[in-house]
mmCIF file of C-alpha atoms and ligand atoms in Angstrom:
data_model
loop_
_atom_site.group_PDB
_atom_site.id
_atom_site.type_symbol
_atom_site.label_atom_id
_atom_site.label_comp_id
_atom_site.label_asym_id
_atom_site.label_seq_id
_atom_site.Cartn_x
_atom_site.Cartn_y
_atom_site.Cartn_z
ATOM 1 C CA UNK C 1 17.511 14.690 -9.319
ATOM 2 C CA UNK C 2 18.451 11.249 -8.108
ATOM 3 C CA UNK C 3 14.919 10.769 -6.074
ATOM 4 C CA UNK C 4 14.493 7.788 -3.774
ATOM 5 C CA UNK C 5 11.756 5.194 -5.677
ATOM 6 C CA UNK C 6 10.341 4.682 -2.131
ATOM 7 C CA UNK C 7 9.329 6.381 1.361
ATOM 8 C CA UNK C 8 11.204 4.708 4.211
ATOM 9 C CA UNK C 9 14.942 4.952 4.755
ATOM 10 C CA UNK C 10 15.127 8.792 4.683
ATOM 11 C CA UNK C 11 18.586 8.917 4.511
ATOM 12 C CA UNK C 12 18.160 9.093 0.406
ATOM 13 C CA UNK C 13 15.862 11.988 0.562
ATOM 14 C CA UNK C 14 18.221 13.525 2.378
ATOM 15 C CA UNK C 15 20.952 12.580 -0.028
ATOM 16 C CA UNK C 16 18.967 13.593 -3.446
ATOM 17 C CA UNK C 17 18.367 17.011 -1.590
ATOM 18 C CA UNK C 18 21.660 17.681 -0.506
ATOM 19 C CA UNK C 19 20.914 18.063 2.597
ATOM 20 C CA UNK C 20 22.413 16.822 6.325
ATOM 21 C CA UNK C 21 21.530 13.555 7.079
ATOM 22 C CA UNK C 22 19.556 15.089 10.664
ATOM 23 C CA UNK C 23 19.917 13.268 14.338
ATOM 24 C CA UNK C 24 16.174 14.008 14.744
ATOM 25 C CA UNK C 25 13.804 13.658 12.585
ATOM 26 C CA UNK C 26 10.001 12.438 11.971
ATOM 27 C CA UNK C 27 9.713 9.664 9.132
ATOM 28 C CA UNK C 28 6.470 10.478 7.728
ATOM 29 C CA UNK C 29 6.979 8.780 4.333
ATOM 30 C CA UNK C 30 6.113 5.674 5.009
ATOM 31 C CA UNK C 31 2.728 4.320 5.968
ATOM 32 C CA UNK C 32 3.121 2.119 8.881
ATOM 33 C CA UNK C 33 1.230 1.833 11.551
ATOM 34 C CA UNK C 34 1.759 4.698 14.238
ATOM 35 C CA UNK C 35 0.855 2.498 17.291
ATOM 36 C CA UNK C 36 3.671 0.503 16.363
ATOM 37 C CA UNK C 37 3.818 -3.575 16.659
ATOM 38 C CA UNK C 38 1.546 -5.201 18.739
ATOM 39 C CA UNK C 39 2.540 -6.852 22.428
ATOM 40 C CA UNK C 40 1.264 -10.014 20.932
ATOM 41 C CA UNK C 41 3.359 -10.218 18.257
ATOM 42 C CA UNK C 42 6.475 -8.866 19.955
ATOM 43 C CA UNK C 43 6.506 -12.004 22.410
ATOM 44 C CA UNK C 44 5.832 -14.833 20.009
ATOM 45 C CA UNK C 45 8.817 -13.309 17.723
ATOM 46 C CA UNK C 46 10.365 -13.693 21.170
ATOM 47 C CA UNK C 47 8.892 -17.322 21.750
ATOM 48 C CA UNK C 48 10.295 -18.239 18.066
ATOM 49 C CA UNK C 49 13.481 -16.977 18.128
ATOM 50 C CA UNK C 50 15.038 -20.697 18.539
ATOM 51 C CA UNK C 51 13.124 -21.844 15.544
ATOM 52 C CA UNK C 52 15.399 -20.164 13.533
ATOM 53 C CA UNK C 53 17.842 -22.682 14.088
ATOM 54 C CA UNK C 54 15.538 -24.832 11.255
ATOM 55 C CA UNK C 55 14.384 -24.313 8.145
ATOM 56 C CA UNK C 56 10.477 -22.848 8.286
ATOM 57 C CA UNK C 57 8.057 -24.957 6.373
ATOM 58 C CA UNK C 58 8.390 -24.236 3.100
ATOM 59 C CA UNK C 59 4.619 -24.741 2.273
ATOM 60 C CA UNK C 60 3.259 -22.119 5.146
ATOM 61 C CA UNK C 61 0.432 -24.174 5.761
ATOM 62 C CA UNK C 62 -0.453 -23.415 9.136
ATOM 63 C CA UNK C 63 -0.960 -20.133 8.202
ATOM 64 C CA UNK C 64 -2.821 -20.603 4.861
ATOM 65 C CA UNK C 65 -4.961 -22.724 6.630
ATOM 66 C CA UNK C 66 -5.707 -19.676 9.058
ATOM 67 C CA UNK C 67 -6.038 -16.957 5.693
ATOM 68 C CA UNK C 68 -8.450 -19.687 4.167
ATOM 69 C CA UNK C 69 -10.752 -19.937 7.040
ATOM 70 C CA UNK C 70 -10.813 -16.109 7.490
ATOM 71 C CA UNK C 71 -11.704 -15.837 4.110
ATOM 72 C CA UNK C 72 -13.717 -18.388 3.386
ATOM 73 C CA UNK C 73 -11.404 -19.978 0.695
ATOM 74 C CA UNK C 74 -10.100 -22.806 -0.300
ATOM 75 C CA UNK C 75 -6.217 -23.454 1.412
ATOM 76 C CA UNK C 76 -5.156 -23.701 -2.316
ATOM 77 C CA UNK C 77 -6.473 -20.381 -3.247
ATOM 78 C CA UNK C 78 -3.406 -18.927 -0.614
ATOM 79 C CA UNK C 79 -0.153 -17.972 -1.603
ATOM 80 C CA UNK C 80 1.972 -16.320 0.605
ATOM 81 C CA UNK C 81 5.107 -14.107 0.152
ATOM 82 C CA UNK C 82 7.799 -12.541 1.584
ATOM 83 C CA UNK C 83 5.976 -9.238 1.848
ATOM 84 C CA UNK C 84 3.302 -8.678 -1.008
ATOM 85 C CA UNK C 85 6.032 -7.024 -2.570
ATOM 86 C CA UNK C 86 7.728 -10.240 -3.792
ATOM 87 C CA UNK C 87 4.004 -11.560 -4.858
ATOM 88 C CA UNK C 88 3.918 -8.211 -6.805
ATOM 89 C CA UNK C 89 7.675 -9.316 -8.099
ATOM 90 C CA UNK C 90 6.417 -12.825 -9.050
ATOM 91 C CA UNK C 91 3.357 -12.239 -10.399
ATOM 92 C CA UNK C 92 5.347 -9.739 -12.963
ATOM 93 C CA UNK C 93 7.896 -13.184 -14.299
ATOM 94 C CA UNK C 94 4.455 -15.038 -14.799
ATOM 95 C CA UNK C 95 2.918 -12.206 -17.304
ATOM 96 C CA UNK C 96 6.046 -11.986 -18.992
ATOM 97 C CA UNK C 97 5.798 -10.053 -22.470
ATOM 98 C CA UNK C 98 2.078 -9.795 -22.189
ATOM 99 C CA UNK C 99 -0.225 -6.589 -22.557
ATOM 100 C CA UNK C 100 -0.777 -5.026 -19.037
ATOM 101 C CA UNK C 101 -3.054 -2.121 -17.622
ATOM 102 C CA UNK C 102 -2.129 -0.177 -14.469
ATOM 103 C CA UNK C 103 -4.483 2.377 -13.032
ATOM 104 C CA UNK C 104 -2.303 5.772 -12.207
ATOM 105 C CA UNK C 105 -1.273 7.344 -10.098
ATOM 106 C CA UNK C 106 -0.098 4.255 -8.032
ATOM 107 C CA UNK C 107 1.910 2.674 -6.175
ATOM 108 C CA UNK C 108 5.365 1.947 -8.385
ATOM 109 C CA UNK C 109 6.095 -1.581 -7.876
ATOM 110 C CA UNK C 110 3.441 -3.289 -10.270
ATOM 111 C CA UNK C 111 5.188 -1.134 -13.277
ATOM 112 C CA UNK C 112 8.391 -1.766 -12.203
ATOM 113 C CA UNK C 113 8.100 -5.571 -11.660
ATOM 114 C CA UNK C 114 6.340 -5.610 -15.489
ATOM 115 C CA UNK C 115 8.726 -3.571 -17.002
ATOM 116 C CA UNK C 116 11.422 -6.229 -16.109
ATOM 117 C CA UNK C 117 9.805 -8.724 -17.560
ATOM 118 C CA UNK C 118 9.084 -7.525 -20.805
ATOM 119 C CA UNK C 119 5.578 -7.063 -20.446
ATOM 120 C CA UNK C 120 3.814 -3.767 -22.745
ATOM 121 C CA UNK C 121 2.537 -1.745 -20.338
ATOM 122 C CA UNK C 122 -0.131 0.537 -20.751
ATOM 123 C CA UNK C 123 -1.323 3.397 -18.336
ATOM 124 C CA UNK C 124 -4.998 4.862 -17.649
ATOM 125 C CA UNK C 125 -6.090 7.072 -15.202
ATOM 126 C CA UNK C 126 -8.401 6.105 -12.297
ATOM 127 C CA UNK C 127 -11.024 8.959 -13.528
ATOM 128 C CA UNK C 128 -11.041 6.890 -16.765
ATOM 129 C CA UNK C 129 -12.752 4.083 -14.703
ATOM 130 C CA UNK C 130 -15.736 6.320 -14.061
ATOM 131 C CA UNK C 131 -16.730 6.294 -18.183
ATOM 132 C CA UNK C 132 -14.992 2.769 -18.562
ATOM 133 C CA UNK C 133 -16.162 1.644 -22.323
ATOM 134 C CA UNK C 134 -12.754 2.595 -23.723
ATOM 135 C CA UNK C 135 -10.781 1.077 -20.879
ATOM 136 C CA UNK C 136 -13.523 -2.377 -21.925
ATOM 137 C CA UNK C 137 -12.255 -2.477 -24.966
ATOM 138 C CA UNK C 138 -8.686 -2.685 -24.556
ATOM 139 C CA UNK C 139 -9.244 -5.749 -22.540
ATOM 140 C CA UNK C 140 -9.056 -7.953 -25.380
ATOM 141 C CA UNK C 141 -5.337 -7.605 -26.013
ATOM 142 C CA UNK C 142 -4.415 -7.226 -22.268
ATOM 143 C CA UNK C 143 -3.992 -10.187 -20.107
ATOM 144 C CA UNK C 144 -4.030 -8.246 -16.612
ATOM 145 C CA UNK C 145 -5.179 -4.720 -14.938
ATOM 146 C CA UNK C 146 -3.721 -3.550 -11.792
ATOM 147 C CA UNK C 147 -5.658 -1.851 -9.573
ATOM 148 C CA UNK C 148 -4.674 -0.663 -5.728
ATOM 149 C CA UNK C 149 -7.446 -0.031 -3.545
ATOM 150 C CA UNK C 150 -7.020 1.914 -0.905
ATOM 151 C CA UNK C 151 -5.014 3.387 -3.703
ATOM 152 C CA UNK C 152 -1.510 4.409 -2.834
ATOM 153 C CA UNK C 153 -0.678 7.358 -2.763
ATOM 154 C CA UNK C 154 -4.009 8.496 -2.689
ATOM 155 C CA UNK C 155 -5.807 6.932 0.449
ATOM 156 C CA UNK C 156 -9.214 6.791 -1.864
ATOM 157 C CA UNK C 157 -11.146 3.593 -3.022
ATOM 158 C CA UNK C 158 -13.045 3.315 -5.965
ATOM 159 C CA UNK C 159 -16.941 3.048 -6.229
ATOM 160 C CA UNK C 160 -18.058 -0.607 -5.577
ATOM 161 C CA UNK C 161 -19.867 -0.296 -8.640
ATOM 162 C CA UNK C 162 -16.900 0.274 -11.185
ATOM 163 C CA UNK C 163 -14.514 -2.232 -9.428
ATOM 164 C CA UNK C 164 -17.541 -5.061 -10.435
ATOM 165 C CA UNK C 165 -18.478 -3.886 -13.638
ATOM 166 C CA UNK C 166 -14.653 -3.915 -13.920
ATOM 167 C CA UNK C 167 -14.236 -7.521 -12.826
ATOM 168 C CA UNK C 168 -17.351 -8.650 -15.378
ATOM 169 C CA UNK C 169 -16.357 -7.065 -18.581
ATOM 170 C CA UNK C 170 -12.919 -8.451 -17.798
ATOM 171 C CA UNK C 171 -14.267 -11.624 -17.609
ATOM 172 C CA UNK C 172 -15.099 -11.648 -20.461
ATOM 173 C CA UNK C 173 -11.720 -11.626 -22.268
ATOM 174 C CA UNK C 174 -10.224 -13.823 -19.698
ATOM 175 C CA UNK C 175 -8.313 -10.823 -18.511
ATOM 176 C CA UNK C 176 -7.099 -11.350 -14.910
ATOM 177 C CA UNK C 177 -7.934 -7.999 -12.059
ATOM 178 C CA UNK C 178 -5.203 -7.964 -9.702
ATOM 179 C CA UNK C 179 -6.330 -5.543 -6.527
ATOM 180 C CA UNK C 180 -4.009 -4.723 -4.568
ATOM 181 C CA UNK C 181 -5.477 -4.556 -0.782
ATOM 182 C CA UNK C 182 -2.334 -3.971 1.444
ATOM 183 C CA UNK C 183 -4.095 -0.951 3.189
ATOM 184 C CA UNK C 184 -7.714 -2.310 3.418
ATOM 185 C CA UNK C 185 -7.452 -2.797 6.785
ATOM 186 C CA UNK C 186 -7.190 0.145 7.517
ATOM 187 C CA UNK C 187 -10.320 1.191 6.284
ATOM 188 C CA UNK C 188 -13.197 2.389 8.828
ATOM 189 C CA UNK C 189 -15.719 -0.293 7.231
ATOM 190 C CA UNK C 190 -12.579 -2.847 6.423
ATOM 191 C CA UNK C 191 -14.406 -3.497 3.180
ATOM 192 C CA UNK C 192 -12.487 -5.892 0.600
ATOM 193 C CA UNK C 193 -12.978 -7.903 -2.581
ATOM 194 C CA UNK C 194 -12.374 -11.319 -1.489
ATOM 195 C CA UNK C 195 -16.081 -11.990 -1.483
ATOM 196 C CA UNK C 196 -16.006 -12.171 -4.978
ATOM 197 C CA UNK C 197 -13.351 -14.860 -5.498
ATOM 198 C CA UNK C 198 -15.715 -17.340 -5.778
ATOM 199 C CA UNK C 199 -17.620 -15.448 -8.651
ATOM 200 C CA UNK C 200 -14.147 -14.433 -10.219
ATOM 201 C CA UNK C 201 -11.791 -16.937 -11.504
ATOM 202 C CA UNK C 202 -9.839 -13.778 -13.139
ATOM 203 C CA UNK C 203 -9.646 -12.373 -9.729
ATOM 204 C CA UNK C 204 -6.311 -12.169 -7.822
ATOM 205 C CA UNK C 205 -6.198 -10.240 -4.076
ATOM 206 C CA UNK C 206 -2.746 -9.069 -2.700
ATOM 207 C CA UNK C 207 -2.914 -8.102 0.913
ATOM 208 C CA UNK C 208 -0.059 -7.067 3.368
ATOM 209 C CA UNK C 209 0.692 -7.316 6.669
ATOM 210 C CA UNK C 210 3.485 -5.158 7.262
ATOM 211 C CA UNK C 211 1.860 -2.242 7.372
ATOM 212 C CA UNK C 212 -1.150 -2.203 9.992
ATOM 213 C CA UNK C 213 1.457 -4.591 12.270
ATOM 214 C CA UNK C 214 4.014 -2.737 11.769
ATOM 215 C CA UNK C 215 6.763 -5.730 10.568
ATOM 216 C CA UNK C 216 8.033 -4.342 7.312
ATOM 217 C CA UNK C 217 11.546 -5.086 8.864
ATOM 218 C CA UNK C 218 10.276 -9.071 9.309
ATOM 219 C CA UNK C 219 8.303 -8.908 5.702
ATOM 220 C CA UNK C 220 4.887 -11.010 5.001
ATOM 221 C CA UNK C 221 2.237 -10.243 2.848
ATOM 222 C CA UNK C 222 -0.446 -13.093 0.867
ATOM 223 C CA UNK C 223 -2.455 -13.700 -2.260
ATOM 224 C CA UNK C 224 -5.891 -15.229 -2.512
ATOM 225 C CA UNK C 225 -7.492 -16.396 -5.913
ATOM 226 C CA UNK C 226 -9.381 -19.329 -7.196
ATOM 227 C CA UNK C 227 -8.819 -22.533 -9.301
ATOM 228 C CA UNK C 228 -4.849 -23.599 -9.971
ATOM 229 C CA UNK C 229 -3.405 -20.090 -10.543
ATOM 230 C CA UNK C 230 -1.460 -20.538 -6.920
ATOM 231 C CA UNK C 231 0.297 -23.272 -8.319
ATOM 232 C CA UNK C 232 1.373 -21.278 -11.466
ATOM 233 C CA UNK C 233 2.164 -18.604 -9.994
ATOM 234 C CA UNK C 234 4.315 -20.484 -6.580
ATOM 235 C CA UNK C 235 6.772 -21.999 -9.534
ATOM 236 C CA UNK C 236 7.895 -18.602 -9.499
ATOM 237 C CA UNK C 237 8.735 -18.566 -5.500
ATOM 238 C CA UNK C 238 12.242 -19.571 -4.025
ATOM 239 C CA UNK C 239 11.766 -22.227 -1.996
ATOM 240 C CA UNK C 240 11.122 -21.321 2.139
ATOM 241 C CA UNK C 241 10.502 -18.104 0.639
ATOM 242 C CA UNK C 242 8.849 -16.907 4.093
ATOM 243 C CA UNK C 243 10.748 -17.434 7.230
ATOM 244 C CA UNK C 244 9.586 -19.198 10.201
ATOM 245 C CA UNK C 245 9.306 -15.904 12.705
ATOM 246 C CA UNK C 246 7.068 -14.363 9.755
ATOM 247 C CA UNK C 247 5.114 -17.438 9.591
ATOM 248 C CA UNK C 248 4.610 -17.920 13.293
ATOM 249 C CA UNK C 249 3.463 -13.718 14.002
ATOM 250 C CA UNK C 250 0.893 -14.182 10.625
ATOM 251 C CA UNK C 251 -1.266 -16.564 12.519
ATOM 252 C CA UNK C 252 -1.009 -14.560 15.419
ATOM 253 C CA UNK C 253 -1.943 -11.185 13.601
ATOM 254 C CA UNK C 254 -5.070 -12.717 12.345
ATOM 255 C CA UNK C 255 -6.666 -12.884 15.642
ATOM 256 C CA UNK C 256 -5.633 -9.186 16.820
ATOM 257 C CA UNK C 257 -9.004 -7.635 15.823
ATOM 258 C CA UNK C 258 -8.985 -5.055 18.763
ATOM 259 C CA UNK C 259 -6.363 -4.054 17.956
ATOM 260 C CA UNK C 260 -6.680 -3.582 14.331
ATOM 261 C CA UNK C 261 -9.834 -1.605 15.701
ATOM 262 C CA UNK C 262 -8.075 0.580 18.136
ATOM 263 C CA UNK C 263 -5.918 1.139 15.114
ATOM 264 C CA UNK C 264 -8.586 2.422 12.581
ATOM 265 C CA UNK C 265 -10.063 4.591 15.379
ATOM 266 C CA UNK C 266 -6.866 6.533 16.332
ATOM 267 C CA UNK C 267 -6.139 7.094 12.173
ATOM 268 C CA UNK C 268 -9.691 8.747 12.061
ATOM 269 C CA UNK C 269 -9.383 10.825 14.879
ATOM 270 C CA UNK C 270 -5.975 12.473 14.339
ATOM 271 C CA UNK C 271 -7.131 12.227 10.511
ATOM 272 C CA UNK C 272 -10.341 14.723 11.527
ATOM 273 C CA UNK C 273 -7.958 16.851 13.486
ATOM 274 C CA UNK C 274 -5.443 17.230 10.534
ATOM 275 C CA UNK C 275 -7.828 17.765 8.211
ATOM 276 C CA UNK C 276 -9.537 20.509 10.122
ATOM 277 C CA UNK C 277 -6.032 21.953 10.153
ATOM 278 C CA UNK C 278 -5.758 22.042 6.789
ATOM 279 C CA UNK C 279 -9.375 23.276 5.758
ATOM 280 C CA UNK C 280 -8.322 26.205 8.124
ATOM 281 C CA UNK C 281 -5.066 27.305 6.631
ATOM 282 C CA UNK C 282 -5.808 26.719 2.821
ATOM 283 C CA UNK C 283 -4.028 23.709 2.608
ATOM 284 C CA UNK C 284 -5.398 20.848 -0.557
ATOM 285 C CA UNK C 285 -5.499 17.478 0.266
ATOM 286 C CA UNK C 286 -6.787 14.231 -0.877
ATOM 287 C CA UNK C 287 -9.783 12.439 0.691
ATOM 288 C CA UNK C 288 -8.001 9.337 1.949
ATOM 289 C CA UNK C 289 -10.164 6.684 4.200
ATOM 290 C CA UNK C 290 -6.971 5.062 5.436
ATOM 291 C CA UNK C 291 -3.519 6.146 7.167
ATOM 292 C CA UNK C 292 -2.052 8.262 4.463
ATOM 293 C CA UNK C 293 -3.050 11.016 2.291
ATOM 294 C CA UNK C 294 -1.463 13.742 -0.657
ATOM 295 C CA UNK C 295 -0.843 17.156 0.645
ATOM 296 C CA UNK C 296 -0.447 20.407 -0.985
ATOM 297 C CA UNK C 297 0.194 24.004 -0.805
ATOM 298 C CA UNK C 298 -1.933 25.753 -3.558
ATOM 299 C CA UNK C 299 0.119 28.576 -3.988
ATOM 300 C CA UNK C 300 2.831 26.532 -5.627
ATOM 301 C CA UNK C 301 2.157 23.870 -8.560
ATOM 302 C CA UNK C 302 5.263 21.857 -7.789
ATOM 303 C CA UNK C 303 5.752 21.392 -3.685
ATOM 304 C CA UNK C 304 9.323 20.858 -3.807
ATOM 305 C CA UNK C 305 10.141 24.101 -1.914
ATOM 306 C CA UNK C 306 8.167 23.153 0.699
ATOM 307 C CA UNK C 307 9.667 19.789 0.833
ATOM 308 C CA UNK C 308 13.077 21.177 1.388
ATOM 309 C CA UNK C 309 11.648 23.071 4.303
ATOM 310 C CA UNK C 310 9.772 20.348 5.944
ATOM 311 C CA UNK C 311 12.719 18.042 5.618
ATOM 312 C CA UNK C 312 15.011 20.716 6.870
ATOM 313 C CA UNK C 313 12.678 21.104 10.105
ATOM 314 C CA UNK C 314 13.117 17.418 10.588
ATOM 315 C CA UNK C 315 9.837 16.575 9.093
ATOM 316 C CA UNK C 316 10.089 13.778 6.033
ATOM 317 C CA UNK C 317 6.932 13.570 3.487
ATOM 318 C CA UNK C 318 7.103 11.011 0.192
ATOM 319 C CA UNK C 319 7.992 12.637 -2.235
ATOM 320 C CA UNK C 320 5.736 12.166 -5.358
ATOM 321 C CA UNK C 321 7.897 12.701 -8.582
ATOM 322 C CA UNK C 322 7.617 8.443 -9.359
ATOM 323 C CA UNK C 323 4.036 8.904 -9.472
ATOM 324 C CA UNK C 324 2.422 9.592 -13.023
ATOM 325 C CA UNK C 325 0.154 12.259 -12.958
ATOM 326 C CA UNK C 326 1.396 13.719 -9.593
ATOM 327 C CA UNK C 327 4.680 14.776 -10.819
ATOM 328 C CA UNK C 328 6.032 16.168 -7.643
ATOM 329 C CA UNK C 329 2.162 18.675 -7.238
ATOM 330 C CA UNK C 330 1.897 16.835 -4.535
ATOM 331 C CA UNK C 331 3.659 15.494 -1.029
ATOM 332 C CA UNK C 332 2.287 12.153 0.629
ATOM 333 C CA UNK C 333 2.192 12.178 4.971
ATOM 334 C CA UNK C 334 1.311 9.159 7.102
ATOM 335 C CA UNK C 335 -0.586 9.734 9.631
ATOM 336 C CA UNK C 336 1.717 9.357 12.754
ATOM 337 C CA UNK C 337 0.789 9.918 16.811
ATOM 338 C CA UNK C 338 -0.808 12.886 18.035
ATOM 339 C CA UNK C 339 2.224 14.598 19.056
ATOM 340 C CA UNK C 340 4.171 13.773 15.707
ATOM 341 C CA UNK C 341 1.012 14.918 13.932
ATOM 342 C CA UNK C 342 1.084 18.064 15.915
ATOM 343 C CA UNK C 343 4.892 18.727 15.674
ATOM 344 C CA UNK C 344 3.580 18.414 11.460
ATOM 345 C CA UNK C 345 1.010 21.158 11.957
ATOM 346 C CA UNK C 346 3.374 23.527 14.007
ATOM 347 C CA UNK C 347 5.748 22.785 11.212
ATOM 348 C CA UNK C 348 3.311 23.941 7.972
ATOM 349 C CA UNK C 349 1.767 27.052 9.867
ATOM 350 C CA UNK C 350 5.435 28.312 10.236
ATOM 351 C CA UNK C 351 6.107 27.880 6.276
ATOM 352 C CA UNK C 352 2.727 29.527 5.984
ATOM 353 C CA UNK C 353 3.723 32.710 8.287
ATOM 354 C CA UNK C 354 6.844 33.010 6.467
ATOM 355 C CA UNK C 355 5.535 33.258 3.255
HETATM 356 C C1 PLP F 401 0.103 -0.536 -2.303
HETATM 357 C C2 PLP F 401 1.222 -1.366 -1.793
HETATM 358 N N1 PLP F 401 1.244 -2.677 -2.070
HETATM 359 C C3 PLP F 401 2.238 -3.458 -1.642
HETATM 360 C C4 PLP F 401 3.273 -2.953 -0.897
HETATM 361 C C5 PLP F 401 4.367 -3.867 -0.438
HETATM 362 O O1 PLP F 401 4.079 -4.294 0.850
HETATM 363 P P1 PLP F 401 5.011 -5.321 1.653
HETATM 364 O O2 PLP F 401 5.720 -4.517 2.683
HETATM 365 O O3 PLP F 401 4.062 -6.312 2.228
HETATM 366 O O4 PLP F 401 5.936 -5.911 0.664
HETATM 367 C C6 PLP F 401 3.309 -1.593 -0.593
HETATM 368 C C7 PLP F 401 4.411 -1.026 0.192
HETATM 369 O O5 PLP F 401 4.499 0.138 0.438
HETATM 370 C C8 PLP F 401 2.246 -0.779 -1.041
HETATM 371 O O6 PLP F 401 2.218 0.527 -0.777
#
């Protein structure tokens, strides 16, 4: 089965399952924001439209001036991308044949973009974190771990505790911790590691923004880390890699905090009622803190029966066959607005009368 590496663009789910391409249809595979893009943003891309006439600024400083304040970085330690998915890209050409560790199941990208370049990758589990002296020892020969938290596909974040014993032991060896934050926003207590960049020279952040405002279309996502590694790693970048509209929206999205609140309360609520759901009707599902979470029917080990019927109902999960360890046991939702969450729930308690 030709399966789509990605949520997003259902038309290739459709396609690998042979089905119609439908008029109607919920896209629940990818995990974007369900109150959509923010008034705010919509008029200054609006306002900037005429910019595009001209180059952007090639250095984005404006807005890693704004990041660095917010963070309480130096403007240096911000590097900023067209997406975090071309940080992810960039990041892979500067560890180019080295050793690499990436914490599975996640999200496919960091594998991808390391395979490409060469690099020997190596795979442990995220319950291997909890006993971690065998992961400590490997650091020696490996020049980077990737870890995403909130994981994707998951929705769950690791104790506090193993991420910094993590980052010290991996200190140690020089070995650089690369956590991938693009859905920390969305977290009820917004926690992140960025506090520890100061501690961490071996530290590297990777945030998004085109998730929680909802401009994966428009594409921006950033970096943060100490010392010179920015410079290192922006000799990788094509020059006015971010475009002026993307620039000019960042700056603004910084300031939106009510909304980003509004945001995080809406996710919890329909999250309680959908979870309720599924505690009711036998359903298995992962304890995600953010806007996305694994989904399964017990009664089958792989779900792909009851992705054909949910995507023949009009209803699209991720499928989770590129995810080591998952293997297709599991289907991956966003959570969407009420209605689309209910139109889910009417959906799953008809596959569960008819079986
Ligand atoms: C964990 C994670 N990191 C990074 C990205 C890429 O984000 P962006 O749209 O900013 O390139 C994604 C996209 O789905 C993701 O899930």
């Amino acid at each position: 089965m030709n399966w789509p590496k990605h949520g997003s663009n259902p038309q290739f789910l459709y396609r690998a399952l042979n089905q119609e391409y439908p008029s109607n249809f919920i896209d629940f595979s990818t995990n974007i924001n369900p109150l959509g893009m923010p008034e705010e943003i919509r008029n200054e891309l609006i306002i900037g439209i005429d910019e595009l006439e001209h180059y952007p600024d090639s250095t984005g400083i404006e807005l890693k001036n704004e990041i660095a304040k917010k963070e309480n970085i130096a403007t240096e330690g911000v590097l900023l991308g067209n997406g975090a998915a071309e940080i992810i890209t960039i990041i892979g050409r500067w560890l180019q044949g080295e050793q690499v560790l990436i914490c599975q199941p996640t999200f496919s990208e960091y594998e991808a973009s390391c395979l490409q370049n060469q690099c020997l990758v190596e795979y442990i589990s995220l319950d291997e974190l909890e006993t971690p002296s065998n992961v400590f020892e490997r650091f020696h020969s490996v020049r980077a771990i990737f870890l995403c938290n909130p994981n994707n596909p998951t929705g769950e974040v690791l104790e506090k505790d193993i991420i910094l014993n993590l980052l010290r032991e991996a200190k140690k060896t020089s070995t650089y911790v690369i956590i991938d934050e693009a859905f920390y926003d969305f977290l009820e207590d917004e926690h992140t590691y960025s506090i520890y960049l100061h501690e961490y020279s071996n530290l590297i952040i990777l945030r998004s923004l085109t998730k929680m405002y909802a401009i994966a279309g428009l594409r921006l996502g950033y970096a943060l880390m100490e010392g010179n590694l920015q410079e290192k790693l922006s000799a990788f970048l094509p020059h006015w890699n971010v475009n002026s509209l993307a620039l000019r929206t960042g700056r603004i999205a910084l300031t939106l905090d009510e909304f980003t609140e509004e945001t995080r309360k809406h996710i919890l609520k329909e999250k309680k009622r959908l979870f309720y759901y599924f505690d009711q009707n036998g359903y298995q599902y992962s304890l995600s803190r953010v806007n996305y979470y694994l989904l399964r029917d017990p009664s089958m080990d792989e779900q792909t029966e009851l992705l054909n019927y949910l995507t023949a109902q009009g209803i699209v999960p991720r499928h989770t066959f590129n995810f080591p360890g998952l293997n297709g046991r599991w289907l991956r939702f966003a959570i969407k607005t009420e209605s689309e969450n209910n139109r889910l729930m009417e959906v799953l308690q008809t596959w569960k009368d008819r079986r």
